Phi, psi and omega in degrees: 000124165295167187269000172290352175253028153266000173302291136022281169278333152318301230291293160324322187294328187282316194251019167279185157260208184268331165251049147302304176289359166293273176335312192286335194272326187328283189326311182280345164279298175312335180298309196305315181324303187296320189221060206266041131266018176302317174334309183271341180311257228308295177344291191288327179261335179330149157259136192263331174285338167278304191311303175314317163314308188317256159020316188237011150321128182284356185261141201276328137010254141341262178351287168322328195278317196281355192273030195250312170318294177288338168283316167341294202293340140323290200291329205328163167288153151237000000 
């Protein structure tokens, strides 16, 4: 995936619902997996308040994905 469709995808992340924003926290985890220099570009444009949401979902999904996320985004190198 270029990085030119991560614009694309912020976009989506801010005006979806929740499990838009699921799918979409995937996605960006598999981009980093795949590709991390990708990384701090997603690291740096996230919405950290779309995450939170993730985070207090009631649903187990959601969740997973942003702590699967956030932990990515831990381990990175710097």
């Amino acid at each position: 995936m270029s990085l030119g469709f991560l614009p694309f995808l912020f976009r989506r992340f801010e005006q979806g619902n929740v499990e838009e924003k699921s799918q979409v926290v995937s996605l960006l985890l598999n981009c980093i997996q795949v590709d991390s220099g990708c990384i701090y570009k997603i690291a740096r444009n996230v919405n950290r308040k779309c995450l939170l949401e993730l985070l207090h979902s009631k649903e187990v999904t959601p969740t997973t994905n942003a702590i699967l996320f956030l932990t990515e985004l831990l381990s990175m190198k710097r």
